[in-house]
mmCIF file of C-alpha atoms in Angstrom:
data_model
loop_
_atom_site.group_PDB
_atom_site.id
_atom_site.type_symbol
_atom_site.label_atom_id
_atom_site.label_comp_id
_atom_site.label_asym_id
_atom_site.label_seq_id
_atom_site.Cartn_x
_atom_site.Cartn_y
_atom_site.Cartn_z
ATOM 1 C CA MET A 4 2.896 15.362 -5.525
ATOM 2 C CA LYS A 5 1.852 16.671 -1.915
ATOM 3 C CA SER A 6 0.080 14.026 0.403
ATOM 4 C CA SER A 7 -3.453 14.866 1.233
ATOM 5 C CA ASN A 8 -2.884 13.244 4.824
ATOM 6 C CA ILE A 9 -6.211 11.289 4.261
ATOM 7 C CA GLY A 10 -6.066 7.837 5.625
ATOM 8 C CA GLY A 11 -9.169 4.844 5.287
ATOM 9 C CA GLN A 12 -10.196 1.813 5.667
ATOM 10 C CA ALA A 13 -12.488 -0.753 4.053
ATOM 11 C CA VAL A 14 -15.533 -1.416 6.120
ATOM 12 C CA MET A 15 -18.628 -3.843 5.500
ATOM 13 C CA GLU A 16 -20.189 -2.533 2.477
ATOM 14 C CA GLY A 17 -18.492 0.899 3.289
ATOM 15 C CA ILE A 18 -15.629 3.022 3.798
ATOM 16 C CA MET A 19 -13.833 5.107 6.639
ATOM 17 C CA MET A 20 -11.980 7.749 5.783
ATOM 18 C CA ARG A 21 -9.801 10.070 8.159
ATOM 19 C CA HIS A 22 -8.477 13.570 8.142
ATOM 20 C CA GLY A 23 -6.894 15.517 10.423
ATOM 21 C CA ASP A 24 -9.394 15.606 13.755
ATOM 22 C CA ILE A 25 -12.419 14.006 12.176
ATOM 23 C CA TYR A 26 -13.343 10.659 10.502
ATOM 24 C CA SER A 27 -16.320 9.724 8.550
ATOM 25 C CA VAL A 28 -17.921 6.175 7.929
ATOM 26 C CA GLY A 29 -19.881 5.951 4.617
ATOM 27 C CA VAL A 30 -21.913 2.823 4.081
ATOM 28 C CA ARG A 31 -24.449 1.618 1.509
ATOM 29 C CA LYS A 32 -27.592 0.043 3.454
ATOM 30 C CA PRO A 33 -29.417 -2.828 2.660
ATOM 31 C CA ASP A 34 -31.935 -0.183 0.996
ATOM 32 C CA GLY A 35 -29.345 1.018 -1.334
ATOM 33 C CA GLU A 36 -29.202 4.537 0.590
ATOM 34 C CA ILE A 37 -25.814 5.830 1.368
ATOM 35 C CA GLU A 38 -25.368 6.586 5.179
ATOM 36 C CA VAL A 39 -22.617 8.836 6.221
ATOM 37 C CA ARG A 40 -21.629 9.300 10.066
ATOM 38 C CA VAL A 41 -18.840 11.740 10.949
ATOM 39 C CA GLU A 42 -17.100 11.536 14.426
ATOM 40 C CA PRO A 43 -14.487 13.780 16.381
ATOM 41 C CA TYR A 44 -11.238 12.110 16.292
ATOM 42 C CA LYS A 45 -8.704 12.707 19.200
ATOM 43 C CA SER A 46 -5.447 11.324 18.826
ATOM 44 C CA LEU A 47 -2.946 10.877 21.622
ATOM 45 C CA THR A 48 -0.355 12.803 19.555
ATOM 46 C CA GLN A 49 -2.290 16.055 19.687
ATOM 47 C CA ASN A 50 -1.766 17.212 22.926
ATOM 48 C CA SER A 51 1.287 15.369 24.045
ATOM 49 C CA ARG A 52 4.860 16.160 23.085
ATOM 50 C CA PHE A 53 6.487 12.378 24.156
ATOM 51 C CA TRP A 54 3.675 10.775 21.525
ATOM 52 C CA LYS A 55 4.744 13.086 18.577
ATOM 53 C CA LEU A 56 8.403 12.091 18.828
ATOM 54 C CA PRO A 57 9.329 9.823 15.848
ATOM 55 C CA ILE A 58 8.729 5.951 16.672
ATOM 56 C CA PHE A 59 6.441 6.722 19.642
ATOM 57 C CA ARG A 60 3.748 8.383 17.470
ATOM 58 C CA GLY A 61 3.940 5.175 15.255
ATOM 59 C CA MET A 62 3.201 3.212 18.387
ATOM 60 C CA ALA A 63 0.314 5.482 18.896
ATOM 61 C CA ALA A 64 -1.034 5.419 15.696
ATOM 62 C CA PHE A 65 -1.091 1.757 15.449
ATOM 63 C CA VAL A 66 -3.120 1.193 18.618
ATOM 64 C CA GLU A 67 -5.593 4.372 17.584
ATOM 65 C CA SER A 68 -5.963 2.640 13.954
ATOM 66 C CA LEU A 69 -7.091 -0.684 15.718
ATOM 67 C CA VAL A 70 -9.463 0.590 18.025
ATOM 68 C CA VAL A 71 -11.171 3.085 15.490
ATOM 69 C CA GLY A 72 -11.077 0.478 12.880
ATOM 70 C CA MET A 73 -12.840 -1.818 14.933
ATOM 71 C CA LYS A 74 -15.424 0.611 15.810
ATOM 72 C CA CYS A 75 -16.093 1.660 12.397
ATOM 73 C CA LEU A 76 -16.425 -1.979 11.127
ATOM 74 C CA MET A 77 -18.867 -3.160 14.041
ATOM 75 C CA TYR A 78 -20.834 0.324 12.852
ATOM 76 C CA SER A 79 -21.072 -0.685 9.398
ATOM 77 C CA ALA A 80 -22.271 -4.599 10.527
ATOM 78 C CA SER A 81 -25.046 -3.017 12.418
ATOM 79 C CA PHE A 82 -27.160 -2.193 9.063
ATOM 80 C CA TYR A 83 -26.906 -5.972 8.503
ATOM 81 C CA GLU A 84 -27.404 -7.673 11.668
ATOM 82 C CA GLU A 85 -30.916 -6.757 12.453
ATOM 83 C CA GLU A 86 -33.222 -9.254 11.724
ATOM 84 C CA GLU A 87 -36.736 -8.327 10.746
ATOM 85 C CA GLU A 88 -38.317 -9.482 14.086
ATOM 86 C CA ASP A 89 -35.899 -7.223 15.810
ATOM 87 C CA LEU A 90 -36.871 -4.302 13.641
ATOM 88 C CA LYS A 91 -40.596 -5.017 14.531
ATOM 89 C CA LYS A 92 -39.671 -5.297 18.208
ATOM 90 C CA LYS A 93 -38.153 -1.918 17.831
ATOM 91 C CA GLU A 94 -41.211 -0.415 16.449
ATOM 92 C CA ALA A 95 -43.371 -1.816 19.352
ATOM 93 C CA MET A 96 -41.111 0.134 21.964
ATOM 94 C CA THR A 97 -41.630 3.347 23.095
ATOM 95 C CA SER A 98 -39.139 6.158 22.570
ATOM 96 C CA GLU A 99 -37.829 5.667 26.037
ATOM 97 C CA GLU A 100 -37.655 1.895 25.812
ATOM 98 C CA ARG A 101 -35.700 2.460 22.567
ATOM 99 C CA ALA A 102 -33.393 4.817 24.053
ATOM 100 C CA ARG A 103 -32.463 2.525 26.890
ATOM 101 C CA GLU A 104 -32.014 -0.187 24.690
ATOM 102 C CA GLU A 105 -29.754 1.326 22.424
ATOM 103 C CA GLU A 106 -27.459 2.487 25.317
ATOM 104 C CA LYS A 107 -27.530 -0.979 26.628
ATOM 105 C CA ARG A 108 -26.460 -2.070 23.313
ATOM 106 C CA ALA A 109 -23.956 0.772 22.790
ATOM 107 C CA ARG A 110 -22.463 -0.419 26.381
ATOM 108 C CA GLN A 111 -22.204 -4.028 24.865
ATOM 109 C CA ASP A 112 -20.641 -3.193 21.269
ATOM 110 C CA GLN A 113 -17.739 -1.281 23.356
ATOM 111 C CA TRP A 114 -17.084 -4.314 25.827
ATOM 112 C CA LEU A 115 -17.178 -6.303 22.053
ATOM 113 C CA MET A 116 -14.737 -3.991 20.328
ATOM 114 C CA ARG A 117 -12.252 -3.878 23.341
ATOM 115 C CA GLY A 118 -12.306 -7.800 23.413
ATOM 116 C CA THR A 119 -12.102 -8.239 19.881
ATOM 117 C CA VAL A 120 -9.076 -5.827 19.537
ATOM 118 C CA ALA A 121 -7.631 -7.335 22.474
ATOM 119 C CA PHE A 122 -8.112 -11.011 20.828
ATOM 120 C CA SER A 123 -6.508 -9.746 17.373
ATOM 121 C CA ILE A 124 -3.424 -8.790 19.115
ATOM 122 C CA VAL A 125 -3.010 -11.928 21.069
ATOM 123 C CA ILE A 126 -3.734 -13.867 17.867
ATOM 124 C CA SER A 127 -1.172 -11.976 15.648
ATOM 125 C CA VAL A 128 1.394 -11.908 17.993
ATOM 126 C CA ALA A 129 0.708 -16.026 18.529
ATOM 127 C CA LEU A 130 0.807 -16.664 14.715
ATOM 128 C CA PHE A 131 3.444 -14.021 13.131
ATOM 129 C CA ILE A 132 5.783 -13.777 15.885
ATOM 130 C CA LEU A 133 5.756 -16.893 18.493
ATOM 131 C CA LEU A 134 4.830 -19.591 16.009
ATOM 132 C CA PRO A 135 7.477 -18.840 13.578
ATOM 133 C CA TYR A 136 10.061 -18.713 16.531
ATOM 134 C CA PHE A 137 9.377 -22.192 17.909
ATOM 135 C CA VAL A 138 9.092 -23.985 14.276
ATOM 136 C CA ALA A 139 12.479 -22.304 13.715
ATOM 137 C CA GLY A 140 13.573 -23.453 17.323
ATOM 138 C CA LEU A 141 13.123 -27.417 15.975
ATOM 139 C CA LEU A 142 16.170 -26.690 13.738
ATOM 140 C CA ARG A 143 18.355 -26.808 17.185
ATOM 141 C CA ARG A 144 18.247 -30.350 17.123
ATOM 142 C CA PHE A 145 20.762 -30.168 13.666
ATOM 143 C CA THR A 146 22.907 -26.957 14.122
ATOM 144 C CA GLY A 147 24.101 -24.817 16.731
ATOM 145 C CA SER A 148 24.077 -21.704 14.297
ATOM 146 C CA GLU A 149 22.091 -18.623 15.512
ATOM 147 C CA THR A 150 22.352 -17.148 12.702
ATOM 148 C CA VAL A 151 20.449 -20.024 10.695
ATOM 149 C CA ILE A 152 17.917 -20.371 12.950
ATOM 150 C CA ALA A 153 16.954 -16.521 12.956
ATOM 151 C CA LEU A 154 16.997 -16.666 9.092
ATOM 152 C CA ALA A 155 14.575 -20.006 9.367
ATOM 153 C CA GLU A 156 12.607 -17.718 11.670
ATOM 154 C CA ALA A 157 12.386 -15.151 8.932
ATOM 155 C CA CYS A 158 11.191 -16.989 6.324
ATOM 156 C CA VAL A 159 8.543 -18.916 8.426
ATOM 157 C CA ARG A 160 7.219 -15.409 9.490
ATOM 158 C CA MET A 161 7.169 -14.086 5.894
ATOM 159 C CA LEU A 162 5.822 -17.195 4.557
ATOM 160 C CA LEU A 163 2.907 -17.340 7.039
ATOM 161 C CA PHE A 164 1.985 -13.804 6.306
ATOM 162 C CA LEU A 165 1.635 -14.498 2.350
ATOM 163 C CA ALA A 166 -0.183 -17.703 3.110
ATOM 164 C CA TYR A 167 -2.757 -15.485 5.268
ATOM 165 C CA LEU A 168 -2.900 -12.859 2.943
ATOM 166 C CA VAL A 169 -3.560 -15.352 -0.228
ATOM 167 C CA LEU A 170 -6.193 -17.519 2.078
ATOM 168 C CA ILE A 171 -8.566 -14.395 3.122
ATOM 169 C CA SER A 172 -8.174 -12.972 -0.360
ATOM 170 C CA ARG A 173 -9.824 -16.210 -1.752
ATOM 171 C CA MET A 174 -12.798 -15.581 0.609
ATOM 172 C CA LYS A 175 -16.155 -14.426 -1.137
ATOM 173 C CA ASP A 176 -17.182 -11.787 1.693
ATOM 174 C CA ILE A 177 -13.362 -10.664 2.265
ATOM 175 C CA GLN A 178 -13.273 -9.771 -1.591
ATOM 176 C CA ARG A 179 -16.497 -7.238 -1.515
ATOM 177 C CA VAL A 180 -14.156 -5.640 1.575
ATOM 178 C CA PHE A 181 -11.365 -5.559 -0.763
ATOM 179 C CA MET A 182 -13.188 -3.859 -3.428
ATOM 180 C CA TYR A 183 -14.051 -0.893 -1.055
ATOM 181 C CA HIS A 184 -10.475 -0.798 -0.086
ATOM 182 C CA GLY A 185 -9.703 -0.383 -3.965
ATOM 183 C CA ALA A 186 -12.303 2.144 -3.918
ATOM 184 C CA GLU A 187 -10.734 4.109 -1.068
ATOM 185 C CA HIS A 188 -7.198 3.719 -2.500
ATOM 186 C CA LYS A 189 -8.527 5.354 -6.102
ATOM 187 C CA CYS A 190 -10.353 7.924 -4.319
ATOM 188 C CA ILE A 191 -7.219 9.235 -2.713
ATOM 189 C CA ASN A 192 -5.089 8.601 -5.949
ATOM 190 C CA CYS A 193 -7.526 10.565 -7.615
ATOM 191 C CA VAL A 194 -7.265 13.824 -5.686
ATOM 192 C CA GLU A 195 -3.400 13.805 -5.081
ATOM 193 C CA HIS A 196 -2.771 13.485 -8.889
ATOM 194 C CA GLY A 197 -4.835 16.676 -9.611
ATOM 195 C CA MET A 198 -8.096 15.208 -10.619
ATOM 196 C CA ASN A 199 -11.553 16.180 -9.853
ATOM 197 C CA LEU A 200 -13.329 13.627 -7.466
ATOM 198 C CA THR A 201 -15.740 11.968 -9.582
ATOM 199 C CA VAL A 202 -16.742 8.695 -10.291
ATOM 200 C CA GLU A 203 -15.307 8.345 -13.820
ATOM 201 C CA ASN A 204 -12.059 10.065 -12.396
ATOM 202 C CA VAL A 205 -12.049 7.283 -9.619
ATOM 203 C CA MET A 206 -12.516 4.423 -11.733
ATOM 204 C CA LYS A 207 -9.462 5.167 -14.016
ATOM 205 C CA SER A 208 -7.231 5.749 -10.904
ATOM 206 C CA SER A 209 -4.541 3.309 -9.341
ATOM 207 C CA ARG A 210 -5.983 1.007 -6.774
ATOM 208 C CA GLU A 211 -2.363 1.005 -5.168
ATOM 209 C CA HIS A 212 -0.996 3.588 -2.735
ATOM 210 C CA LYS A 213 2.156 3.947 -0.569
ATOM 211 C CA ARG A 214 0.444 4.423 2.606
ATOM 212 C CA CYS A 215 -1.694 1.601 2.657
ATOM 213 C CA GLY A 216 -2.019 -0.786 5.563
ATOM 214 C CA THR A 217 -0.913 -3.539 3.718
ATOM 215 C CA SER A 218 2.223 -2.026 3.099
ATOM 216 C CA PHE A 219 2.972 -1.165 6.736
ATOM 217 C CA LEU A 220 2.225 -4.893 7.856
ATOM 218 C CA LEU A 221 4.814 -5.863 5.169
ATOM 219 C CA PHE A 222 7.408 -3.558 6.544
ATOM 220 C CA VAL A 223 6.347 -4.673 10.050
ATOM 221 C CA MET A 224 7.236 -8.370 8.955
ATOM 222 C CA ILE A 225 10.638 -6.925 7.405
ATOM 223 C CA VAL A 226 11.423 -4.751 10.319
ATOM 224 C CA SER A 227 10.775 -7.549 12.884
ATOM 225 C CA ILE A 228 13.215 -10.044 10.887
ATOM 226 C CA LEU A 229 15.956 -7.245 10.859
ATOM 227 C CA PHE A 230 15.692 -6.791 14.868
ATOM 228 C CA PHE A 231 15.327 -10.352 15.502
ATOM 229 C CA LEU A 232 18.596 -11.122 13.368
ATOM 230 C CA PHE A 233 20.357 -9.010 15.135
ATOM 231 C CA ILE A 234 19.246 -8.797 18.728
ATOM 232 C CA ARG A 235 19.920 -12.016 20.337
ATOM 233 C CA VAL A 236 19.872 -13.479 24.229
ATOM 234 C CA PRO A 237 21.330 -16.507 25.431
ATOM 235 C CA ILE A 238 18.377 -17.591 27.376
ATOM 236 C CA PRO A 239 15.048 -19.003 25.615
ATOM 237 C CA TRP A 240 12.404 -17.432 27.587
ATOM 238 C CA LEU A 241 13.693 -14.165 27.494
ATOM 239 C CA ARG A 242 14.002 -14.457 23.626
ATOM 240 C CA VAL A 243 10.081 -14.956 23.720
ATOM 241 C CA VAL A 244 9.450 -12.098 26.033
ATOM 242 C CA ILE A 245 11.684 -9.616 23.953
ATOM 243 C CA ARG A 246 10.075 -10.328 20.837
ATOM 244 C CA ILE A 247 6.780 -9.411 22.640
ATOM 245 C CA LEU A 248 8.372 -6.380 24.121
ATOM 246 C CA LEU A 249 9.940 -4.989 20.669
ATOM 247 C CA LEU A 250 6.331 -5.160 19.031
ATOM 248 C CA PRO A 251 5.581 -1.480 19.805
ATOM 249 C CA VAL A 252 8.824 -0.371 18.189
ATOM 250 C CA ILE A 253 8.661 -2.523 15.204
ATOM 251 C CA ALA A 254 5.158 -0.937 14.683
ATOM 252 C CA GLY A 255 7.048 2.703 15.150
ATOM 253 C CA VAL A 256 9.748 2.076 12.974
ATOM 254 C CA SER A 257 7.574 0.757 10.343
ATOM 255 C CA TYR A 258 5.056 3.680 10.651
ATOM 256 C CA GLU A 259 8.001 5.842 9.938
ATOM 257 C CA ILE A 260 8.633 4.215 6.854
ATOM 258 C CA ILE A 261 5.519 4.232 5.362
ATOM 259 C CA ARG A 262 5.031 7.811 6.689
ATOM 260 C CA LEU A 263 8.437 8.584 4.751
ATOM 261 C CA ALA A 264 7.180 6.572 1.761
ATOM 262 C CA GLY A 265 3.719 8.509 1.535
ATOM 263 C CA ASN A 266 5.638 11.902 1.694
ATOM 264 C CA SER A 267 8.252 11.487 -0.987
ATOM 265 C CA ASP A 268 8.845 10.636 -4.520
ATOM 266 C CA LYS A 269 12.604 10.118 -4.374
ATOM 267 C CA LEU A 270 13.786 6.908 -6.399
ATOM 268 C CA VAL A 271 14.804 4.994 -3.191
ATOM 269 C CA VAL A 272 11.522 5.552 -1.422
ATOM 270 C CA SER A 273 9.808 4.323 -4.417
ATOM 271 C CA LEU A 274 11.864 1.244 -4.904
ATOM 272 C CA LEU A 275 11.151 0.228 -1.189
ATOM 273 C CA SER A 276 7.592 0.785 -1.435
ATOM 274 C CA LYS A 277 7.080 -1.481 -4.487
ATOM 275 C CA PRO A 278 7.155 -5.091 -2.553
ATOM 276 C CA GLY A 279 4.379 -3.241 -0.759
ATOM 277 C CA LEU A 280 2.499 -2.262 -3.729
ATOM 278 C CA ALA A 281 2.796 -5.760 -5.658
ATOM 279 C CA LEU A 282 1.148 -7.055 -2.289
ATOM 280 C CA GLN A 283 -1.856 -4.563 -2.846
ATOM 281 C CA ARG A 284 -2.979 -6.477 -5.861
ATOM 282 C CA LEU A 285 -3.858 -9.404 -2.976
ATOM 283 C CA THR A 286 -5.821 -6.881 -0.863
ATOM 284 C CA THR A 287 -7.426 -4.566 -3.070
ATOM 285 C CA ARG A 288 -9.990 -5.549 -5.737
ATOM 286 C CA GLU A 289 -11.342 -3.424 -8.707
ATOM 287 C CA PRO A 290 -14.352 -1.682 -7.190
ATOM 288 C CA GLU A 291 -17.818 -1.120 -8.884
ATOM 289 C CA GLU A 292 -19.134 2.319 -9.453
ATOM 290 C CA ASP A 293 -21.727 2.540 -6.456
ATOM 291 C CA MET A 294 -18.819 1.338 -4.125
ATOM 292 C CA VAL A 295 -16.901 4.513 -5.324
ATOM 293 C CA GLU A 296 -19.940 6.526 -4.675
ATOM 294 C CA VAL A 297 -19.822 5.430 -1.058
ATOM 295 C CA ALA A 298 -16.277 6.446 -0.909
ATOM 296 C CA ILE A 299 -16.346 9.740 -2.463
ATOM 297 C CA ARG A 300 -19.119 10.492 0.277
ATOM 298 C CA ALA A 301 -16.826 9.327 2.876
ATOM 299 C CA VAL A 302 -14.044 11.519 1.686
ATOM 300 C CA GLU A 303 -16.212 14.516 1.016
ATOM 301 C CA ALA A 304 -17.259 14.270 4.857
ATOM 302 C CA VAL A 305 -13.922 14.999 6.272
ATOM 303 C CA PHE A 306 -11.931 16.248 3.542
ATOM 304 C CA ASP A 307 -12.218 19.787 1.251
ATOM 305 C CA TRP A 308 -10.499 18.274 -1.829
ATOM 306 C CA ARG A 309 -11.526 21.095 -3.947
ATOM 307 C CA GLU A 310 -9.584 23.529 -2.135
ATOM 308 C CA TYR A 311 -6.522 21.042 -2.013
ATOM 309 C CA LEU A 312 -6.650 20.943 -6.038
ATOM 310 C CA ARG A 313 -6.727 24.872 -5.766
ATOM 311 C CA GLU A 314 -3.658 24.670 -3.474
ATOM 312 C CA ASN A 315 -1.787 22.068 -5.075
ATOM 313 C CA PHE A 316 -2.777 21.976 -8.634
ATOM 314 C CA PRO A 317 -3.443 25.498 -9.675
ATOM 315 C CA GLY A 318 -3.655 24.766 -13.435
ATOM 316 C CA THR A 319 -6.626 22.269 -12.809
ATOM 317 C CA GLN A 320 -10.118 23.513 -13.470
ATOM 318 C CA VAL A 321 -11.943 22.488 -10.221
ATOM 319 C CA LEU A 322 -15.395 21.349 -11.025
ATOM 320 C CA PRO A 323 -17.983 23.379 -8.911
ATOM 321 C CA GLU A 324 -20.070 21.466 -6.539
ATOM 322 C CA GLU A 325 -23.604 21.428 -8.259
ATOM 323 C CA GLU A 326 -21.623 20.493 -11.460
ATOM 324 C CA LYS A 327 -20.095 17.614 -9.976
ATOM 325 C CA GLU A 328 -23.421 16.629 -8.620
ATOM 326 C CA ALA A 329 -25.035 16.813 -12.270
ATOM 327 C CA VAL A 330 -22.213 14.949 -13.434
ATOM 328 C CA GLN A 331 -22.609 11.820 -10.925
#
């Protein structure tokens, strides 16, 4: 199976899909219509040899996915945050006033996005890196073995990560996001398994995928455990600093693993992918057909799946565009 190199993310009542140098955001608006927005995507790795190097390309991809993902999430949320009074106020404005208001709001959204990304990173570091370290450090009262303490830190980190996923998976609003997450995976699996991208075919496809962000986060946890288990320093404050400084490297290594998993069907790689696939049962849900329609629109805005099928599955009868629309 050849990778389609499509990546995506669930947003509020929609899907973001990225391929090559563009990405799209498909959103089911409150009135039931599907809005699809397409934007150019300029990666650091496009014009820089340095950021194309293994590990470093993973660092760049991690930061870029946070920024683009947050931007798309805020865009999808914008369809649901306008009150009726705000709509009436907009209708009363002149075109110039509306343009100024939109420009002002765009600036505010950009600062909000930057602040949210920074806050998310700080909280993640505090919760999954520093807290396990300090909790495990309490064992120093009972043992001088750094190996025992490192293993305890690893257990605390993994338990916190799993508990976090379980808790958010029970939130009602998040469950709808996870349904869209399932629709995203199903669309990619549908195409990568040589089927025409129709609602019927997508619905019967798997909602688990080896390149998922959930699998990436699990590898981040595992790689960080291995790093902190073997990289030791005697000075307490330096141990904290090293844990923070190693995070980009851990993200880069995890990216290389997930990249390999997405492009290989070898037995060893498949076995390494299984824990992440199992974990996706928490972060994905079976979508509804109208969610799949949004996902398909998002995919088609950035990716020619018909050409992909012709190149990689020569025996497949590719559905003409007009016939596909009739089927849907």
